[in-house]
Short mmCIF file of C-alpha atoms in Angstrom, two decimals:
data_model
loop_
_atom_site.label_atom_id
_atom_site.label_comp_id
_atom_site.label_asym_id
_atom_site.label_seq_id
_atom_site.Cartn_x
_atom_site.Cartn_y
_atom_site.Cartn_z
CA MET W 1 -47.06 -62.36 -8.45
CA ARG W 2 -44.61 -64.37 -10.58
CA LYS W 3 -43.57 -61.18 -12.41
CA LEU W 4 -42.94 -59.34 -9.10
CA LEU W 5 -40.82 -62.25 -7.82
CA LEU W 6 -38.58 -62.11 -10.91
CA ILE W 7 -38.07 -58.34 -10.46
CA LEU W 8 -37.02 -58.82 -6.80
CA LEU W 9 -34.57 -61.57 -7.71
CA GLY W 10 -33.01 -59.34 -10.39
CA LEU W 11 -32.53 -56.45 -7.93
CA ALA W 12 -30.89 -58.81 -5.42
CA GLY W 13 -28.42 -59.97 -8.06
CA ILE W 14 -27.45 -56.38 -8.95
CA LEU W 15 -26.90 -55.44 -5.26
CA HIS W 16 -24.75 -58.52 -4.71
CA ALA W 17 -22.56 -57.64 -7.71
CA GLU W 18 -22.06 -54.03 -6.49
CA GLU W 19 -21.17 -55.30 -3.00
CA ALA W 20 -18.53 -57.60 -4.48
CA VAL W 21 -16.98 -54.69 -6.43
CA VAL W 22 -16.81 -52.52 -3.30
CA THR W 23 -15.47 -55.35 -1.15
CA ASN W 24 -12.76 -56.27 -3.62
CA ALA W 25 -11.71 -52.64 -4.42
CA PRO W 26 -9.14 -52.18 -1.60
CA ALA W 27 -7.46 -55.46 -2.46
CA THR W 28 -6.92 -54.46 -6.09
CA TYR W 29 -6.29 -50.66 -5.68
CA THR W 30 -2.69 -49.51 -6.27
CA PRO W 31 -1.88 -45.92 -5.18
CA PRO W 32 0.13 -43.78 -7.63
CA ARG W 33 3.88 -44.00 -7.10
CA ILE W 34 5.63 -40.82 -5.94
CA SER W 35 8.53 -39.84 -8.15
CA TRP W 36 10.63 -37.37 -6.13
CA ARG W 37 12.58 -36.54 -9.29
CA ASP W 38 9.53 -35.01 -10.96
CA VAL W 39 7.01 -33.11 -8.83
CA PRO W 40 3.81 -32.41 -10.82
CA ASP W 41 3.31 -28.75 -11.68
CA HIS W 42 -0.04 -28.53 -9.89
CA ILE W 43 1.33 -29.82 -6.57
CA TRP W 44 2.88 -27.52 -3.98
CA GLY W 45 2.73 -26.81 -0.24
CA ASP W 46 1.67 -29.67 2.01
CA ASP W 47 0.71 -31.76 -1.02
CA ALA W 48 4.34 -31.67 -2.17
CA LEU W 49 5.73 -32.68 1.22
CA PRO W 50 5.84 -36.45 0.41
CA TYR W 51 8.05 -35.68 -2.60
CA ALA W 52 10.51 -33.75 -0.42
CA GLN W 53 10.52 -36.53 2.17
CA ALA W 54 11.11 -39.18 -0.52
CA ALA W 55 14.03 -37.18 -1.94
CA LEU W 56 15.55 -36.84 1.53
CA LYS W 57 15.24 -40.59 2.08
CA ALA W 58 17.01 -41.22 -1.24
CA TRP W 59 19.76 -38.78 -0.23
CA TYR W 60 20.39 -40.71 2.99
CA GLN W 61 20.56 -44.02 1.08
CA GLU W 62 22.94 -42.80 -1.64
CA THR W 63 26.64 -43.59 -1.06
CA ASP W 64 28.21 -42.17 -4.22
CA PRO W 65 29.42 -38.61 -3.33
CA LYS W 66 28.67 -37.13 -6.76
CA LYS W 67 25.16 -38.60 -6.92
CA LYS W 68 24.56 -37.52 -3.33
CA VAL W 69 25.23 -33.89 -4.32
CA GLU W 70 22.80 -34.19 -7.24
CA ILE W 71 20.09 -35.68 -5.03
CA GLY W 72 20.74 -32.98 -2.41
CA GLU W 73 19.93 -30.33 -5.00
CA LYS W 74 16.63 -32.09 -5.69
CA VAL W 75 15.90 -32.25 -1.96
CA LEU W 76 16.32 -28.46 -1.78
CA GLU W 77 14.05 -27.93 -4.79
CA ASN W 78 11.33 -30.21 -3.42
CA ALA W 79 11.62 -28.64 0.04
CA ALA W 80 11.16 -25.19 -1.52
CA ILE W 81 8.09 -26.36 -3.46
CA ALA W 82 6.68 -27.87 -0.26
CA GLY W 83 7.59 -24.82 1.83
CA ALA W 84 9.42 -27.16 4.22
CA PRO W 85 12.64 -25.44 5.39
CA VAL W 86 13.16 -28.05 8.12
CA ILE W 87 13.90 -30.67 5.43
CA ALA W 88 16.50 -28.42 3.83
CA GLN W 89 18.02 -27.72 7.24
CA GLU W 90 18.50 -31.45 7.74
CA LEU W 91 20.82 -31.48 4.73
CA LEU W 92 23.25 -29.14 6.49
CA THR W 93 24.38 -31.79 9.00
CA GLY W 94 22.75 -35.00 7.76
CA LYS W 95 20.77 -35.31 10.98
CA PRO W 96 17.30 -34.23 12.14
CA LEU W 97 17.23 -30.60 13.25
CA GLN W 98 16.88 -31.27 16.99
CA GLN W 99 19.88 -33.63 16.96
CA CYS W 100 22.09 -30.80 15.64
CA GLU W 101 21.54 -28.48 18.61
CA MET W 102 24.85 -27.83 20.37
CA PRO W 103 25.02 -28.41 24.14
CA VAL W 104 24.83 -25.52 26.61
CA PRO W 105 26.06 -25.96 30.21
CA THR W 106 23.44 -25.58 32.93
CA ASN W 107 25.75 -24.21 35.65
CA GLU W 108 24.93 -20.55 34.96
CA LEU W 109 26.16 -17.67 37.10
CA ILE W 110 24.19 -14.57 38.06
CA LEU W 111 25.37 -11.30 36.46
CA PRO W 112 23.98 -8.30 38.42
CA LEU W 113 23.49 -5.19 36.28
CA LEU W 114 23.32 -1.51 37.17
CA ALA W 115 21.07 0.55 34.89
CA LEU W 116 22.65 3.79 33.66
CA LYS W 117 20.10 5.15 31.17
CA GLU W 118 16.74 4.06 29.74
CA TRP W 119 14.85 4.77 26.51
CA ASN W 120 11.19 4.10 25.76
CA PHE W 121 10.68 3.43 22.07
CA GLN W 122 6.99 3.32 21.22
CA SER W 123 7.28 2.48 17.54
CA HIS W 124 9.44 0.56 15.08
CA ASP W 125 10.42 3.92 13.54
CA ASP W 126 12.46 4.58 16.68
CA ARG W 127 14.62 1.49 16.21
CA ALA W 128 17.98 2.28 17.75
CA VAL W 129 21.22 2.14 15.77
CA ILE W 130 24.17 1.38 18.08
CA ARG W 131 27.81 1.62 16.96
CA ARG W 132 31.23 1.36 18.53
CA ILE W 133 33.62 4.26 17.89
CA GLY W 134 37.17 3.07 18.49
CA SER W 135 38.11 1.56 21.84
CA ARG W 136 36.70 4.19 24.20
CA ASN W 137 33.40 5.46 22.77
CA PHE W 138 30.09 4.28 21.37
CA GLU W 139 26.92 5.93 20.07
CA LEU W 140 23.17 5.42 19.87
CA TRP W 141 20.96 7.02 17.24
CA THR W 142 17.27 7.26 16.44
CA PRO W 143 15.94 9.38 13.56
CA PRO W 144 15.42 12.50 15.73
CA LYS W 145 18.22 12.14 18.33
CA GLY W 146 21.74 10.90 18.98
CA TRP W 147 23.83 10.13 22.08
CA LEU W 148 27.62 9.86 22.41
CA PHE W 149 29.05 7.85 25.34
CA ASP W 150 32.47 7.35 26.91
CA ASP W 151 33.91 4.02 28.04
CA HIS W 152 32.17 4.31 31.44
CA GLY W 153 28.72 4.76 29.92
CA ASN W 154 28.55 8.49 30.63
CA VAL W 155 26.72 10.66 28.09
CA LEU W 156 29.23 13.01 26.48
CA SER W 157 26.77 14.55 24.05
CA GLU W 158 23.04 14.41 23.34
CA VAL W 159 21.89 16.05 20.12
CA LYS W 160 18.57 16.72 18.42
CA VAL W 161 18.56 16.40 14.63
CA PRO W 162 16.65 19.17 12.78
CA ARG W 163 14.65 16.73 10.66
CA ARG W 164 12.09 17.89 8.16
CA ASP W 165 10.40 14.99 6.36
CA GLY W 166 13.50 12.73 6.18
CA THR W 167 14.58 9.91 8.52
CA GLY W 168 18.36 9.81 8.04
CA ARG W 169 18.09 6.61 6.02
CA GLU W 170 19.18 3.50 7.96
CA TRP W 171 22.19 5.05 9.73
CA TYR W 172 20.54 8.23 11.14
CA GLY W 173 23.81 9.97 12.14
CA ALA W 174 27.44 9.45 13.15
CA PHE W 175 29.64 11.03 15.84
CA LEU W 176 33.37 11.49 16.14
CA PRO W 177 34.80 11.01 19.65
CA THR W 178 35.29 14.79 19.82
CA GLY W 179 31.55 15.39 19.50
CA GLU W 180 31.19 16.56 15.89
CA TRP W 181 28.51 14.70 13.97
CA ILE W 182 27.07 14.27 10.51
CA THR W 183 23.73 13.13 9.15
CA THR W 184 21.78 12.99 5.89
CA ASP W 185 18.21 13.07 4.67
CA LEU W 186 16.93 16.07 6.62
CA TRP W 187 14.54 16.29 3.69
CA TRP W 188 13.55 12.91 2.31
CA GLY W 189 15.94 11.79 -0.42
CA ASP W 190 18.01 14.99 -0.37
CA ASN W 191 21.32 13.12 -1.00
CA ARG W 192 23.24 15.63 1.08
CA ILE W 193 25.64 15.35 4.04
CA TYR W 194 25.25 17.81 6.93
CA LEU W 195 28.09 18.47 9.37
CA PHE W 196 27.35 19.82 12.87
CA SER W 197 29.54 21.10 15.69
CA PRO W 198 29.46 19.40 19.12
CA GLY W 199 27.00 22.10 20.17
CA GLY W 200 24.64 21.28 17.30
CA LYS W 201 25.48 24.22 15.02
CA LEU W 202 25.34 23.45 11.29
CA GLN W 203 28.85 24.02 9.92
CA ARG W 204 28.70 22.67 6.39
CA ALA W 205 26.29 20.95 3.99
CA PHE W 206 26.92 19.63 0.51
CA PRO W 207 25.36 17.32 -2.12
CA THR W 208 27.21 14.03 -2.32
CA LYS W 209 27.68 14.29 -6.10
CA SER W 210 29.68 17.52 -5.75
CA TYR W 211 32.70 15.65 -4.40
CA LEU W 212 32.51 12.47 -6.46
CA ARG W 213 34.61 12.00 -9.53
CA LYS W 214 32.92 13.43 -12.62
CA ASP W 215 32.21 10.04 -14.19
CA ASP W 216 30.58 8.76 -10.99
CA ALA W 217 28.53 11.90 -10.44
CA GLU W 218 27.13 11.88 -13.97
CA CYS W 219 26.50 8.16 -14.54
CA GLY W 220 23.04 8.17 -13.00
CA ILE W 221 23.81 6.01 -9.93
CA ASP W 222 22.02 6.36 -6.64
CA LEU W 223 23.86 9.17 -4.84
CA ALA W 224 22.30 8.59 -1.43
CA VAL W 225 24.49 7.89 1.60
CA ALA W 226 24.03 4.17 2.29
CA TRP W 227 25.95 4.42 5.58
CA ALA W 228 28.48 6.62 7.37
CA ARG W 229 30.60 6.23 10.51
CA ALA W 230 33.91 7.20 12.06
CA ASP W 231 37.01 5.74 10.39
CA LYS W 232 39.48 3.40 12.12
CA ALA W 233 41.40 6.30 13.67
CA GLY W 234 38.22 8.05 14.83
CA THR W 235 39.34 11.36 13.30
CA ARG W 236 37.23 11.48 10.12
CA TRP W 237 34.04 9.99 8.71
CA ILE W 238 33.68 7.44 5.94
CA ALA W 239 30.46 7.69 3.91
CA LYS W 240 29.40 4.93 1.49
CA ILE W 241 27.71 6.50 -1.54
CA GLY W 242 25.21 4.67 -3.72
CA PRO W 243 23.91 1.10 -3.34
CA ASP W 244 25.16 -0.66 -0.23
CA GLY W 245 26.36 -3.72 -2.13
CA PRO W 246 29.63 -5.68 -2.17
CA SER W 247 30.51 -4.80 -5.77
CA ASP W 248 29.99 -1.04 -5.77
CA GLU W 249 32.70 0.81 -3.83
CA LYS W 250 32.17 4.55 -4.01
CA GLY W 251 32.64 6.65 -0.92
CA LEU W 252 33.68 9.95 0.60
CA LEU W 253 36.22 10.72 3.31
CA VAL W 254 34.90 13.70 5.33
CA SER W 255 36.98 15.73 7.81
CA PRO W 256 35.76 17.98 10.63
CA TRP W 257 35.44 21.62 9.58
CA GLY W 258 38.62 23.06 11.17
CA TRP W 259 41.18 25.73 10.28
CA LYS W 260 43.06 23.38 7.94
CA GLN W 261 39.89 22.70 5.95
CA ARG W 262 39.09 26.42 5.78
CA LEU W 263 42.59 27.19 4.56
CA ALA W 264 42.47 24.30 2.05
CA GLN W 265 39.23 25.69 0.65
CA LEU W 266 40.82 29.12 0.21
CA MET W 267 43.91 27.61 -1.43
CA GLY W 268 41.69 25.61 -3.77
CA GLN W 269 39.90 28.75 -4.87
CA MET W 270 43.34 30.17 -5.72
CA HIS W 271 44.21 26.97 -7.63
CA LEU W 272 47.03 26.17 -5.20
CA PRO W 273 47.93 22.57 -4.21
CA THR W 274 46.77 21.50 -0.76
CA PRO W 275 47.94 18.68 1.55
CA GLU W 276 45.68 15.66 1.25
CA ASN W 277 44.89 15.52 4.97
CA TRP W 278 43.77 19.17 4.89
CA ARG W 279 40.96 18.58 2.43
CA PHE W 280 37.41 18.75 3.73
CA VAL W 281 36.07 15.96 1.48
CA GLU W 282 37.74 13.60 -0.96
CA PRO W 283 36.43 10.60 -2.94
CA VAL W 284 37.65 7.10 -2.03
CA THR W 285 37.14 3.70 -3.65
CA ASP W 286 37.53 1.49 -0.58
CA PRO W 287 35.11 2.76 2.10
CA CYS W 288 34.61 -0.67 3.71
CA HIS W 289 38.35 -1.11 4.27
CA ARG W 290 38.70 2.25 6.03
CA VAL W 291 36.55 1.22 8.98
CA ASN W 292 36.74 -1.64 11.46
CA SER W 293 35.30 -4.64 9.61
CA ARG W 294 33.88 -6.20 12.77
CA GLU W 295 32.08 -3.01 13.72
CA LEU W 296 30.80 -2.57 10.18
CA GLY W 297 29.40 -6.10 10.10
CA SER W 298 27.67 -7.41 6.99
CA ARG W 299 26.58 -4.83 4.47
CA GLY W 300 24.40 -5.01 1.41
CA GLY W 301 21.06 -4.37 -0.17
CA TYR W 302 17.74 -6.15 -0.27
CA LEU W 303 18.97 -9.31 -2.00
CA VAL W 304 22.77 -9.41 -1.65
CA SER W 305 25.04 -8.67 1.30
CA GLN W 306 28.58 -9.48 2.38
CA SER W 307 30.74 -9.82 5.51
CA ILE W 308 34.54 -9.64 5.52
CA SER W 309 36.96 -11.65 7.68
CA ASP W 310 39.18 -9.84 10.20
CA ASP W 311 42.27 -10.17 7.99
CA GLU W 312 40.20 -8.94 5.00
CA LYS W 313 41.36 -11.96 2.95
CA ALA W 314 38.03 -13.81 2.81
CA PHE W 315 34.34 -12.99 2.65
CA VAL W 316 30.96 -14.64 3.03
CA LEU W 317 28.17 -13.58 0.69
CA CYS W 318 24.43 -13.92 1.25
CA GLN W 319 22.15 -14.11 -1.80
CA LYS W 320 18.39 -14.27 -1.35
CA HIS W 321 15.35 -14.29 -3.64
CA GLY W 322 12.86 -11.45 -3.69
CA HIS W 323 9.83 -13.65 -4.42
CA GLY W 324 8.78 -17.17 -5.37
CA ILE W 325 9.28 -20.53 -3.69
CA TRP W 326 12.95 -19.82 -2.91
CA ILE W 327 12.32 -16.71 -0.83
CA ASP W 328 12.92 -18.57 2.46
CA PHE W 329 16.00 -20.39 1.13
CA PRO W 330 18.93 -17.92 0.88
CA MET W 331 22.33 -19.05 -0.38
CA PHE W 332 25.52 -18.41 1.62
CA LEU W 333 28.86 -18.80 -0.10
CA THR W 334 32.46 -18.04 0.83
CA LYS W 335 35.56 -17.18 -1.12
CA GLY W 336 39.08 -16.19 -0.23
CA ASP W 337 42.03 -17.38 1.83
CA GLY W 338 41.18 -20.62 3.64
CA VAL W 339 37.48 -20.89 2.74
CA SER W 340 35.46 -22.04 -0.26
CA TRP W 341 31.98 -23.46 0.29
CA GLN W 342 28.29 -22.75 -0.25
CA HIS W 343 25.15 -23.74 1.62
CA VAL W 344 21.45 -23.00 1.41
CA ILE W 345 20.46 -22.11 4.98
CA PRO W 346 16.65 -21.80 5.21
CA LYS W 347 14.97 -19.16 7.35
CA SER W 348 18.18 -17.10 7.59
CA PHE W 349 16.35 -13.99 6.43
CA SER W 350 18.67 -11.45 7.98
CA MET W 351 21.14 -9.52 5.83
CA GLU W 352 23.10 -8.39 8.87
CA ASN W 353 23.18 -11.25 11.39
CA TYR W 354 26.07 -13.37 10.10
CA GLY W 355 29.84 -13.20 9.70
CA PHE W 356 33.21 -14.52 10.86
CA PHE W 357 34.31 -15.32 14.39
CA PRO W 358 37.13 -13.04 15.60
CA SER W 359 40.54 -13.96 14.13
CA SER W 360 38.96 -17.01 12.52
CA LYS W 361 37.50 -18.35 9.28
CA ASN W 362 34.68 -20.07 11.17
CA ILE W 363 31.32 -18.45 10.44
CA TRP W 364 28.04 -18.03 12.24
CA VAL W 365 24.73 -17.52 10.41
CA GLY W 366 21.81 -16.30 12.49
CA GLU W 367 18.10 -15.88 11.96
CA GLU W 368 16.41 -12.50 11.62
CA LYS W 369 17.60 -10.25 14.46
CA TYR W 370 14.51 -8.44 15.68
CA PRO W 371 14.66 -4.89 17.12
CA THR W 372 12.74 -6.11 20.16
CA ARG W 373 12.83 -9.01 22.59
CA PRO W 374 11.91 -12.23 20.68
CA HIS W 375 9.10 -14.46 21.88
CA VAL W 376 10.00 -17.61 23.82
CA GLY W 377 9.89 -20.58 21.45
CA SER W 378 10.69 -18.44 18.42
CA ASP W 379 12.97 -19.84 15.71
CA HIS W 380 14.55 -16.43 15.31
CA SER W 381 17.21 -17.20 17.91
CA ARG W 382 18.93 -20.03 16.00
CA SER W 383 22.57 -19.57 14.93
CA TRP W 384 24.45 -22.08 12.76
CA ILE W 385 28.20 -22.59 13.21
CA ILE W 386 30.25 -23.56 10.11
CA ASP W 387 33.98 -24.37 9.89
CA PRO W 388 36.31 -23.18 7.06
CA ASP W 389 35.82 -26.43 5.11
CA GLY W 390 32.07 -25.88 5.03
CA LYS W 391 31.25 -28.50 7.66
CA VAL W 392 28.18 -27.40 9.61
CA LEU W 393 29.03 -28.09 13.24
CA GLY W 394 25.49 -27.52 14.52
CA TRP W 395 23.34 -24.69 15.82
CA LEU W 396 22.81 -22.80 19.06
CA PRO W 397 19.40 -21.57 20.23
CA ALA W 398 20.81 -18.07 20.54
CA GLU W 399 21.81 -14.91 18.64
CA ARG W 400 25.10 -13.01 18.67
CA VAL W 401 25.35 -9.82 20.75
CA GLY W 402 29.09 -9.02 20.86
CA ASP W 403 32.74 -10.08 20.79
CA ASP W 404 34.70 -11.32 23.78
CA PRO W 405 37.82 -9.35 24.80
CA ASP W 406 39.98 -12.45 24.22
CA GLY W 407 39.76 -11.77 20.48
CA LYS W 408 38.61 -15.31 19.68
CA ARG W 409 35.17 -15.95 21.13
CA MET W 410 31.79 -14.23 20.93
CA TRP W 411 28.81 -13.73 23.21
CA PHE W 412 25.32 -14.93 22.35
CA VAL W 413 21.95 -14.58 24.12
CA ASP W 414 19.47 -17.47 24.24
CA GLU W 415 15.67 -17.53 24.69
CA GLN W 416 16.04 -17.60 28.48
CA ALA W 417 18.05 -14.33 28.26
CA ARG W 418 21.22 -16.17 29.32
CA LEU W 419 24.55 -14.98 27.94
CA LEU W 420 26.71 -17.67 26.31
CA LYS W 421 30.44 -17.34 25.66
CA VAL W 422 30.98 -19.31 22.43
CA ALA W 423 34.22 -20.50 20.79
CA PRO W 424 34.58 -20.76 16.98
CA ASP W 425 33.82 -24.51 17.16
CA GLY W 426 30.54 -23.81 19.00
CA THR W 427 31.76 -24.83 22.47
CA VAL W 428 30.04 -22.84 25.22
CA SER W 429 32.50 -22.15 28.04
CA GLU W 430 30.50 -19.77 30.23
CA VAL W 431 26.81 -19.06 30.92
CA LEU W 432 25.64 -15.89 32.68
CA GLN W 433 22.14 -14.81 33.74
CA PRO W 434 21.84 -10.98 33.76
CA THR W 435 19.59 -9.49 36.43
CA LEU W 436 18.26 -6.04 37.30
CA PRO W 437 16.65 -5.15 40.65
CA GLY W 438 12.87 -5.63 40.47
CA ALA W 439 12.89 -6.86 36.85
CA THR W 440 11.50 -10.38 36.41
CA GLY W 441 9.69 -12.45 33.80
CA THR W 442 9.31 -10.68 30.45
CA ASP W 443 10.71 -7.50 32.05
CA ALA W 444 14.02 -9.20 32.94
CA PRO W 445 17.03 -7.87 30.99
CA PHE W 446 17.52 -9.40 27.54
CA ALA W 447 20.82 -8.51 25.84
CA HIS W 448 20.70 -6.59 22.56
CA VAL W 449 24.27 -5.27 22.05
CA LEU W 450 27.22 -5.92 24.39
CA PHE W 451 30.65 -4.30 24.81
CA PRO W 452 32.22 -6.91 27.12
CA ASP W 453 35.63 -5.19 27.17
CA LEU W 454 33.93 -2.11 28.70
CA LYS W 455 31.53 -4.22 30.82
CA LEU W 456 28.65 -2.30 29.28
CA GLY W 457 25.66 -3.35 27.22
CA PHE W 458 22.19 -2.50 25.97
CA PHE W 459 19.32 -4.67 27.23
CA TYR W 460 15.60 -4.91 26.49
CA THR W 461 13.40 -4.81 29.60
CA LYS W 462 9.74 -3.79 29.61
CA PRO W 463 8.02 -3.72 26.18
CA GLY W 464 9.50 -0.87 24.18
CA HIS W 465 12.22 -0.15 26.75
CA LEU W 466 15.97 -0.27 26.10
CA VAL W 467 18.41 0.08 29.01
CA LEU W 468 22.12 0.85 29.04
CA ALA W 469 23.64 -1.08 31.95
CA ARG W 470 27.04 -2.00 33.32
CA TRP W 471 28.40 -4.82 35.44
CA ASN W 472 31.46 -5.42 37.60
#
């Protein structure tokens, strides 16, 4: 009995000691300190979020401008490791994201629309390409078909492209106001340009390398047609040859196949000089400057693109990463007359939804512009407004759809399908709600591309449906 009593007393002493260790542990435990300057290699995603938040807090507290820039770079790095674009977005204005939203008036006006023509696109492969041709015409293309319109929305020409296994690359085809049209890629990767009459008769076809300068044709570059469209005068086509990047300017100037071109070809065979404007095709080194810069928009490849100001004296460049933690953090930078800044603008995935305001050095940068109606609550309708000094004025919950006839402002569409007239400083001066008879809810008209000077526009309605409509 005495031996058993000693054993029980010993066990009680051990349990009491363990209880004291457990009880005292929280009082003596010190959590590891987070050093936002050095994120451990094994930490990323949500686990790295405290490091990004700590760096942002230090950025707010820093008053020295030079040190603030250095800390800002670390905030971006930590935000990328954490996959937290909202933290990087806060750097743009120095305020939480929701506090940077620019005000939109609530006194909207109804804009009744009259539908002129409707398309039902059942797949992404039928994504429509819409372009303005001068002041009186515009065009719509899908891989198999094209339509030419006048300034009242009437169809002047509807053509069927004799495709084989090609798609026409990303531009599909291009009209002149007179009805002639060109395309490429009838066979996949054929690197040829085909010229058709207004009635759809093939008039000429040639490989792009046959008209390039010898050094360009033999240097092994991509000879595909990156894009083509009518020139500023609307009398000839400009075709960009090779990579669609800001640093590679090789192109062709293509004329309609008329009597002058036939005669020039005959004179060339006889080694006689021909007038420049009689030639069927000639190489050029400035294709982007031979078309309307606003209609061309931003151009580029997978990782780099560029948009030019109206006076062609400044540009904004978008550089993105193809993989890794920085893939959602593209860099935008400007150079030229009146502008010189750079910003990382997260979630701005689009290579085509940014540029200058009309007659201005103010810039908008939008999210990815989808080929369909976006979902309500989507972040893809956010557009940042930035002044020439690089100051980010804020963002609008909307995406650009066209220029205003006043030559200064632009039109945007928000998640509620309202049209906003926006000045270069982000001020919204007018709000319109487009309507179509019998179309409500998700079938109500949602602007895609507008030509406000013609009072015409393309609108999404039912899923897969695109409508050309006009208003008074």
